[in-house]
Coordinates of C-alpha atoms in Angstrom, one line a residue:
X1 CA -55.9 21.4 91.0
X2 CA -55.3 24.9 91.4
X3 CA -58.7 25.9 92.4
X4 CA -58.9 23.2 95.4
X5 CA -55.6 25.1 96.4
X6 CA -56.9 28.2 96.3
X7 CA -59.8 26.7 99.1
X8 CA -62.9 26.4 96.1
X9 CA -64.9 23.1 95.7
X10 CA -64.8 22.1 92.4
X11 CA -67.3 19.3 92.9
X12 CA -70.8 20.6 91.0
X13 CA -69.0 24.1 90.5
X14 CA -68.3 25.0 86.8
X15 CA -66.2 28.2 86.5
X16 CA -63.8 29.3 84.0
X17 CA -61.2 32.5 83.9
X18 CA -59.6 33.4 81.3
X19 CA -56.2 36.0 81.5
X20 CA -55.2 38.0 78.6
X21 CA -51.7 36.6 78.1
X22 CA -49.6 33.1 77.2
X23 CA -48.3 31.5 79.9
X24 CA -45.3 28.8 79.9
X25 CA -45.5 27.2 83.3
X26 CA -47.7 27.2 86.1
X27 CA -46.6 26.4 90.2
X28 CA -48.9 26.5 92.8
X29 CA -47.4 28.2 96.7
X30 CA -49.1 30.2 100.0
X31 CA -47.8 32.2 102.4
X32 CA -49.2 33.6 105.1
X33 CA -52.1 31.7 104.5
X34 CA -52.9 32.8 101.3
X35 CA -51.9 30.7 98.4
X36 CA -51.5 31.3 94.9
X37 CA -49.7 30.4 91.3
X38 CA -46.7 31.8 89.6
X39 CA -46.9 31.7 86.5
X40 CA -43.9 32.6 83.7
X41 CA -44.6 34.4 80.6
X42 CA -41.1 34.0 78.4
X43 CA -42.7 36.4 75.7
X44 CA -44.2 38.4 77.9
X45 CA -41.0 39.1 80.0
X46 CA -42.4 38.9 83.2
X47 CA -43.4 36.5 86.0
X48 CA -47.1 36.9 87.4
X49 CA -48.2 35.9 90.5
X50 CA -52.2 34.6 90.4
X51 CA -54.2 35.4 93.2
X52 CA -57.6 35.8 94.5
X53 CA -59.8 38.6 94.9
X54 CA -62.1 38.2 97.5
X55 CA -63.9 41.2 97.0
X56 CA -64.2 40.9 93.1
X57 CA -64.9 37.0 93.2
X58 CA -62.1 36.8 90.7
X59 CA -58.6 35.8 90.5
X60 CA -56.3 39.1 90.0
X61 CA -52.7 38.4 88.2
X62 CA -50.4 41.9 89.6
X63 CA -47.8 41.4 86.7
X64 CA -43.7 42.2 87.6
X65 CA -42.5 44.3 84.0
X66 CA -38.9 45.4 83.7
X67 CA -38.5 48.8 82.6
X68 CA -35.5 51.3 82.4
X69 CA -35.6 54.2 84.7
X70 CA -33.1 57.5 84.3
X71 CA -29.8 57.1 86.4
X72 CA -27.8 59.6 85.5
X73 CA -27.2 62.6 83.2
X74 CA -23.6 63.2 81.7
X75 CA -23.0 67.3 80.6
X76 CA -21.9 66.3 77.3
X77 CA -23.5 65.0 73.8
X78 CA -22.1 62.3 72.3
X79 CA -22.2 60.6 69.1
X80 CA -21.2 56.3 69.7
X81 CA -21.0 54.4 72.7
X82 CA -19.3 50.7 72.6
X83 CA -19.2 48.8 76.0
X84 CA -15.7 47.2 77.0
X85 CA -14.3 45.4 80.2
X86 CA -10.6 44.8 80.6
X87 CA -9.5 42.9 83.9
X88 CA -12.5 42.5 85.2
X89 CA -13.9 46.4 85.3
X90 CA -16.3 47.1 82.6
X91 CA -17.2 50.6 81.3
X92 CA -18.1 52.4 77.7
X93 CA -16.1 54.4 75.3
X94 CA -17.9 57.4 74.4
X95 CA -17.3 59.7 71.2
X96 CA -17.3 63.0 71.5
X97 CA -16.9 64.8 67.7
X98 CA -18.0 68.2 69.2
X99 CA -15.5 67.7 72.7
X100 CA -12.7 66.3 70.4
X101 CA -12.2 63.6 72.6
X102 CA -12.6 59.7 73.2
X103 CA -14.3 59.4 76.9
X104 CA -14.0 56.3 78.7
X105 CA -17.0 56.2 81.5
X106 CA -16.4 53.7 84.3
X107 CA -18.1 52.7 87.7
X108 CA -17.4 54.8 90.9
X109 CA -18.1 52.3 93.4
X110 CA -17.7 54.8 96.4
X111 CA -19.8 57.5 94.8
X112 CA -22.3 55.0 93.1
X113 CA -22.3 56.8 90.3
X114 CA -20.9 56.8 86.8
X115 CA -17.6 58.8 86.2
X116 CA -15.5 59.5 82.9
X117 CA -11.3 60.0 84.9
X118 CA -9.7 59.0 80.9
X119 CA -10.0 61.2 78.1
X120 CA -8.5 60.7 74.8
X121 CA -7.7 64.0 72.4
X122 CA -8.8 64.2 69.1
X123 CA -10.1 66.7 66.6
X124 CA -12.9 65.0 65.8
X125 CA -14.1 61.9 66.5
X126 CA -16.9 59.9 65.0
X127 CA -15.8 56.2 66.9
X128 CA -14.2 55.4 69.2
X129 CA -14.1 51.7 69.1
X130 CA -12.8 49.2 72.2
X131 CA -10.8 46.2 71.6
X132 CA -9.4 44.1 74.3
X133 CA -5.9 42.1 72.6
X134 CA -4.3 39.9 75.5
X135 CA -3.8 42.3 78.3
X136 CA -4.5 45.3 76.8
X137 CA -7.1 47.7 75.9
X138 CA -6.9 49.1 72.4
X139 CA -9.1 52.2 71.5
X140 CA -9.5 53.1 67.9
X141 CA -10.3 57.0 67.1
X142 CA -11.9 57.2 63.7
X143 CA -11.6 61.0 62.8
X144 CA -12.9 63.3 60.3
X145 CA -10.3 65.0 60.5
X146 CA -6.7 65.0 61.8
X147 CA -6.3 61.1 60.9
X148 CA -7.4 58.0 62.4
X149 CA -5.3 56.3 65.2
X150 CA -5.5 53.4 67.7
X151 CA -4.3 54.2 71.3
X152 CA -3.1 51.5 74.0
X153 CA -3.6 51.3 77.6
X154 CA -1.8 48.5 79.6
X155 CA -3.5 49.2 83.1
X156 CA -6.3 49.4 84.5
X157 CA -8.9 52.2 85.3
X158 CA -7.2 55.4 85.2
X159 CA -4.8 54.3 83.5
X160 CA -3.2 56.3 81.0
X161 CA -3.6 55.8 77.1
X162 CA -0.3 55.9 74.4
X163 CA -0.3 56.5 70.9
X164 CA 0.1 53.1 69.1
X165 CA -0.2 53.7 65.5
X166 CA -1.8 56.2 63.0
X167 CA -4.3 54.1 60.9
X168 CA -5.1 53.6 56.9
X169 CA -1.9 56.4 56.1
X170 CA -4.6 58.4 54.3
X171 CA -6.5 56.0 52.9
X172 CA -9.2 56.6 55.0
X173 CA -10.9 59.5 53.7
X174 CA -14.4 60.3 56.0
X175 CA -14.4 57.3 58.5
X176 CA -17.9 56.6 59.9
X177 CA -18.3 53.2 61.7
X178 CA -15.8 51.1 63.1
X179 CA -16.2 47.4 63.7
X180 CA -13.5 44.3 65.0
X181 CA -14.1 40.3 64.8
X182 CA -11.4 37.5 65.3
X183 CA -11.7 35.2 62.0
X184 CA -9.4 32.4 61.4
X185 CA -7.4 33.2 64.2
X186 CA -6.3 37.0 63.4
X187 CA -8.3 40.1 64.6
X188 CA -9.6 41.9 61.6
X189 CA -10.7 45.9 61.9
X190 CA -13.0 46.9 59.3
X191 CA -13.6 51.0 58.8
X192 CA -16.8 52.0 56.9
X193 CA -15.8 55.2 54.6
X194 CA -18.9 57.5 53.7
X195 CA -16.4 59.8 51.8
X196 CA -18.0 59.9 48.4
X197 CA -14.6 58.8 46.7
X198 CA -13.9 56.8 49.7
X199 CA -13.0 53.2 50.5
X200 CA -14.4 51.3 53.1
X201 CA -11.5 48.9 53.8
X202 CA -10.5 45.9 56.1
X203 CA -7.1 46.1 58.3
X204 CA -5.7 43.2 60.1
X205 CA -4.0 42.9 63.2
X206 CA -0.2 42.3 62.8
X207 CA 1.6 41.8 66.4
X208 CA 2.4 45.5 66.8
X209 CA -0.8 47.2 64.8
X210 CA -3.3 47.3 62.0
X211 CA -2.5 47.1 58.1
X212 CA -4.7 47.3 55.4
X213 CA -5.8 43.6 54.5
X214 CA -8.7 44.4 51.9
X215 CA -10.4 47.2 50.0
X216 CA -14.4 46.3 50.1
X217 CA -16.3 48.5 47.7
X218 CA -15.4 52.0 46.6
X219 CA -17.5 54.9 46.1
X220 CA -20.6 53.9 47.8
X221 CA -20.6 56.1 51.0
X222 CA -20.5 53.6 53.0
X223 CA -22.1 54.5 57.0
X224 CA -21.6 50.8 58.6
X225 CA -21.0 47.3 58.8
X226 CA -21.6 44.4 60.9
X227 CA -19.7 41.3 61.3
X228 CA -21.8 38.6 62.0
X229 CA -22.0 34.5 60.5
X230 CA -24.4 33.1 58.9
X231 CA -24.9 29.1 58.4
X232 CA -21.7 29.0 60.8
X233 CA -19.2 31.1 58.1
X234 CA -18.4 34.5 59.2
X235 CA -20.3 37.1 56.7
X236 CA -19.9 40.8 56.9
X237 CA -22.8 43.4 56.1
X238 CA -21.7 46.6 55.0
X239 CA -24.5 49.7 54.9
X240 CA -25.2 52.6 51.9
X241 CA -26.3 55.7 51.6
X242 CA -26.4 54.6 47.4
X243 CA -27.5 51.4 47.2
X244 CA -28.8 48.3 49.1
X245 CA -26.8 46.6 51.5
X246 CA -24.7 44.2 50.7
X247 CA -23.6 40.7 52.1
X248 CA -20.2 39.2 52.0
X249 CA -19.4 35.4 52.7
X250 CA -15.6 35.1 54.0
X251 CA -13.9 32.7 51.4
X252 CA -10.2 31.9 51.1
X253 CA -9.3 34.7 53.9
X254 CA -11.3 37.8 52.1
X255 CA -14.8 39.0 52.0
X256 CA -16.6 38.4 48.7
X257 CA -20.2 39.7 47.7
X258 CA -22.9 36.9 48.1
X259 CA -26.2 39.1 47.6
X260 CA -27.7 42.3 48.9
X261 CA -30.6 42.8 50.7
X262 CA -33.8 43.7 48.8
X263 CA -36.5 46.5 49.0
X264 CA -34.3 48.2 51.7
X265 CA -32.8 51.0 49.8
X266 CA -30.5 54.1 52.0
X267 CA -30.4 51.5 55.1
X268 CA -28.3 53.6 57.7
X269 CA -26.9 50.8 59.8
X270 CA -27.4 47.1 60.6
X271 CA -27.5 44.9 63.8
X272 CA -27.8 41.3 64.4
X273 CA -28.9 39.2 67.2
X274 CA -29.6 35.3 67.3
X275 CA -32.3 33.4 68.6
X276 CA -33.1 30.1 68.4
X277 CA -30.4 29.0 66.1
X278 CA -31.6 31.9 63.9
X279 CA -29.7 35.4 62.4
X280 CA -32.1 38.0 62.4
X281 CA -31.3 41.9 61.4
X282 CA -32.5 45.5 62.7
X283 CA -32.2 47.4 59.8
X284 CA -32.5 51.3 61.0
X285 CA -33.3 53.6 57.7
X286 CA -33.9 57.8 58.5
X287 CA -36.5 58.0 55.8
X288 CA -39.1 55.0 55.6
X289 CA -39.3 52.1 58.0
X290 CA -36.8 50.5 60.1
X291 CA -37.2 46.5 59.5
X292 CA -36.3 43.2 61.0
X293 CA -35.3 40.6 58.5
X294 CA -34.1 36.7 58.7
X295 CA -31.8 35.0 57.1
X296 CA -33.2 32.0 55.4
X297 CA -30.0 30.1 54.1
X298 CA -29.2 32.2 51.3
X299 CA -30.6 35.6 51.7
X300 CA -32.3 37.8 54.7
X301 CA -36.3 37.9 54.2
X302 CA -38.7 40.4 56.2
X303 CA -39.8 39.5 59.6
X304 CA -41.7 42.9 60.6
X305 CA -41.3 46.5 60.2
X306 CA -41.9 49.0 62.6
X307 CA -42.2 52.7 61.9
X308 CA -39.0 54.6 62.5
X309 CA -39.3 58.0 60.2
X310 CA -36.2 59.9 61.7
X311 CA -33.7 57.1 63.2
X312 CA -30.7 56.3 63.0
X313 CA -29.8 53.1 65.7
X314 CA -31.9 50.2 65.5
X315 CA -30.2 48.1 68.4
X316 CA -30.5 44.7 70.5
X317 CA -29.3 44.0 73.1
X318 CA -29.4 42.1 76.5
X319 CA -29.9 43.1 80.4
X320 CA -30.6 40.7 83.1
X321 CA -31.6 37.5 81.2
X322 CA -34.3 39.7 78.7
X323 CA -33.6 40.6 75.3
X324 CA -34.6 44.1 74.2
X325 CA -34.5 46.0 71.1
X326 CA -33.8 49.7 71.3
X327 CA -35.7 52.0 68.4
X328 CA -34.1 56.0 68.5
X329 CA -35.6 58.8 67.4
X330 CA -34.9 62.5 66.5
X331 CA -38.2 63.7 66.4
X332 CA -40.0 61.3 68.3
X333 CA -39.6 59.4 71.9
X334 CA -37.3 56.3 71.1
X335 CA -39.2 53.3 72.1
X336 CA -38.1 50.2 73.8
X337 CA -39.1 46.9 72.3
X338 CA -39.7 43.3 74.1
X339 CA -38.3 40.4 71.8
X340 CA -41.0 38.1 71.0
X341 CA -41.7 34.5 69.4
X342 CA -40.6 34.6 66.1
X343 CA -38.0 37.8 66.2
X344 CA -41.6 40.0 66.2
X345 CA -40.9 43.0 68.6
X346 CA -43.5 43.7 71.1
X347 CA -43.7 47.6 72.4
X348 CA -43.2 48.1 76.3
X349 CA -41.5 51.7 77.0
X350 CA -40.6 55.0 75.4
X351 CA -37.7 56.7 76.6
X352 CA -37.3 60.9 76.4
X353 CA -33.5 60.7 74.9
X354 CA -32.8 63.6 72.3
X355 CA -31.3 62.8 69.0
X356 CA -30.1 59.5 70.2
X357 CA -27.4 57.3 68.4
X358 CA -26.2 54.6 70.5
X359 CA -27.7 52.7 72.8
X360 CA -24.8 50.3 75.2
X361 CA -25.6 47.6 77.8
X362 CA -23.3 47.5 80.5
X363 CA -23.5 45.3 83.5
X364 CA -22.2 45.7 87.2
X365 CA -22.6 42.5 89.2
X366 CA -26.8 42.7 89.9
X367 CA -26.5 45.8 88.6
X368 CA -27.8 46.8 84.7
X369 CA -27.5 49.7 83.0
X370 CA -28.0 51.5 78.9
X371 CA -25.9 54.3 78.2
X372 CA -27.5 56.5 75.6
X373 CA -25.5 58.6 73.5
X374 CA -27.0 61.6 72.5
X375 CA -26.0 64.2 69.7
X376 CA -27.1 67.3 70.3
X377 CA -28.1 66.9 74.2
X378 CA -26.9 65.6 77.5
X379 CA -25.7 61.6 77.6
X380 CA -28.3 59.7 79.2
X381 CA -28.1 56.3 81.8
X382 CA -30.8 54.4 82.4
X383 CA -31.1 51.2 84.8
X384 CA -32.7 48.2 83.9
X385 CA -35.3 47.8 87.3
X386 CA -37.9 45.2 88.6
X387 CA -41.1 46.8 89.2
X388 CA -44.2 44.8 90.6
X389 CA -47.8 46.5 89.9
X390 CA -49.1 45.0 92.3
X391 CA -47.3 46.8 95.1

């Protein structure tokens, strides 16, 4: 059919092409007088117009790849970025351990560029994680020193913040990852603790702040955790620098160990992402291979690894409809990963970030960005752009 479209004679002709890639669906058009087939590649990521090549005697398939492309460069390292959006105006909290401050970075829409107007004080701040509760914005500052806290802003961008509450009263000894989920109706706040006496502990939200709600493990060293569910229960992973992580099931209003995850010893931090109804993990480890597991029904098995010698963030994420997973590097070029059939990651970019640790989607109407966070060099954005190769 599409041969006769394309103006051949199929009658007593016998040809056959074959393109190097899957395809999902197939629709014939012209313009201009020359027609042509779209085709759409899911795994591939891409939609690729077919067309002929007179002089070659062959058909020719320019592909359209997504790729991110440097926007803009902040003058500051950072160590976490976490996206937010509160009435409508999105943006990303930046920590800056070295600056002593939390950064909020938000949208100049007459300058088209990327600006950072609100600055919260610290001494040194290893988080700085957003949490929008009813109308407000809540920021909480895990320190390493100085104590933790959790400032409030009412308003919108440019908005002052106010000091809500100091949190854990000491029992928060080297704070390193912050994380926030809604379970059973109450927001939870749990605070990974990679003192090596410390306690990595769970506070719950009370009306007017965070209390301590439940001690998880003590004297692990503790660098992250990850609220997730699994089998529709919500489960809690919580990273090591002493043992193998470890999964909790939420039973009767508390976390309680179900099983850890094997042959995956010093994991530095852990990210989920669903697909197809299932729970897969990036598991990011500085020494040995990073590692993308599934969850099975009762444990996570091992989907692929992928060489990651030096990282430290392992993360999905989403722009424009695609589904990407971002490898950084400190001594290499972090690498940007298609997601696949099957959870397999398929590589497509590198990106030149230095000593990256957080990689945050934000989105701006048709707009896409990444925010890189970067520890000992400048804070990189990228945008998330359609490029067609055949142009």
């Amino acid at each position: 059919m599409y041969w006769e479209a394309l103006g051949g004679d199929c009658e007593g002709t016998e040809r056959h092409w074959s393109l190097p890639f899957s395809s999902l669906a197939a629709e014939p058009f012209a313009l201009g007088g020359h027609p042509g087939v779209v085709l759409a590649q899911p795994f591939g990521g891409a939609c690729t117009l077919l067309e002929w090549d007179q002089l070659a005697g062959r058909f020719r398939a320019p592909t359209i790849i997504n790729e991110l492309r440097p926007f803009q460069s902040l003058p500051f390292s950072s160590l976490a970025a976490e996206p937010f959006a509160l009435g409508g105006h999105p943006g990303v909290v930046l920590a800056q351990p070295f600056g002593g401050a939390c950064t909020l970075l938000e949208w100049d829409q007459l300058a088209g560029r990327f600006r950072a107007p609100t600055i919260i004080n610290g001494s040194s701040p290893v988080a700085c994680h957003p949490l929008q509760l009813g109308g407000a914005l809540l920021v909480v500052v895990a320190q390493l020193g100085g104590g933790s806290a959790v400032w409030r802003r009412a308003g919108g961008p440019g908005s002052p913040f106010v000091r809500l509450q100091a949190l854990g009263n000491g029992r928060l000894r080297r704070p390193h990852a912050v994380a926030s989920a809604r379970l059973g109706g109450h927001w939870y706040l749990g605070v990974a603790d990679s003192s090596k006496g410390g306690t990595s502990t769970l506070f719950r939200w009370g009306g007017r702040g965070f209390y301590p709600h439940q001690s998880l493990r003590p004297w692990h060293r503790d660098t992250h955790l990850e609220f997730l569910e699994l089998g529709g229960q919500p489960a809690l992973v919580v990273c090591s620098g002493s043992r193998r992580p470890l999964v909790y099931r939420w039973r009767g209003g508390v976390f309680a160990p179900h099983t850890d995850i094997p042959h995956v010893p010093d994991v530095y931090a852990a990210k989920h992402f669903r697909l197809r109804g299932h729970v897969f993990l990036c598991l990011t480890r500085f020494l040995g291979d990073a590692k993308v597991m599934r969850w099975e029904g009762s444990m996570f098995r091992e989907v692929q690894q992928v060489p990651a010698r030096g990282s430290l963030v392992f993360q999905p994420l989403a722009l424009a409809g695609h589904r990407y997973v971002i490898l950084g590097n400190d001594y290499a070029p972090s690498r940007v990963y298609r997601l696949g059939a099957g959870g397999h990651l398929e590589p497509i970019q590198e990106l030149l970030t230095p000593t990256p640790r957080a990689f945050a989607p934000l989105s701006l109407g048709h707009r896409h960005f990444v925010v890189a966070s970067s520890f000992k060099g400048a804070t990189q954005i990228y945008r998330h752009v359609t490029v067609d190769l055949g142009t």
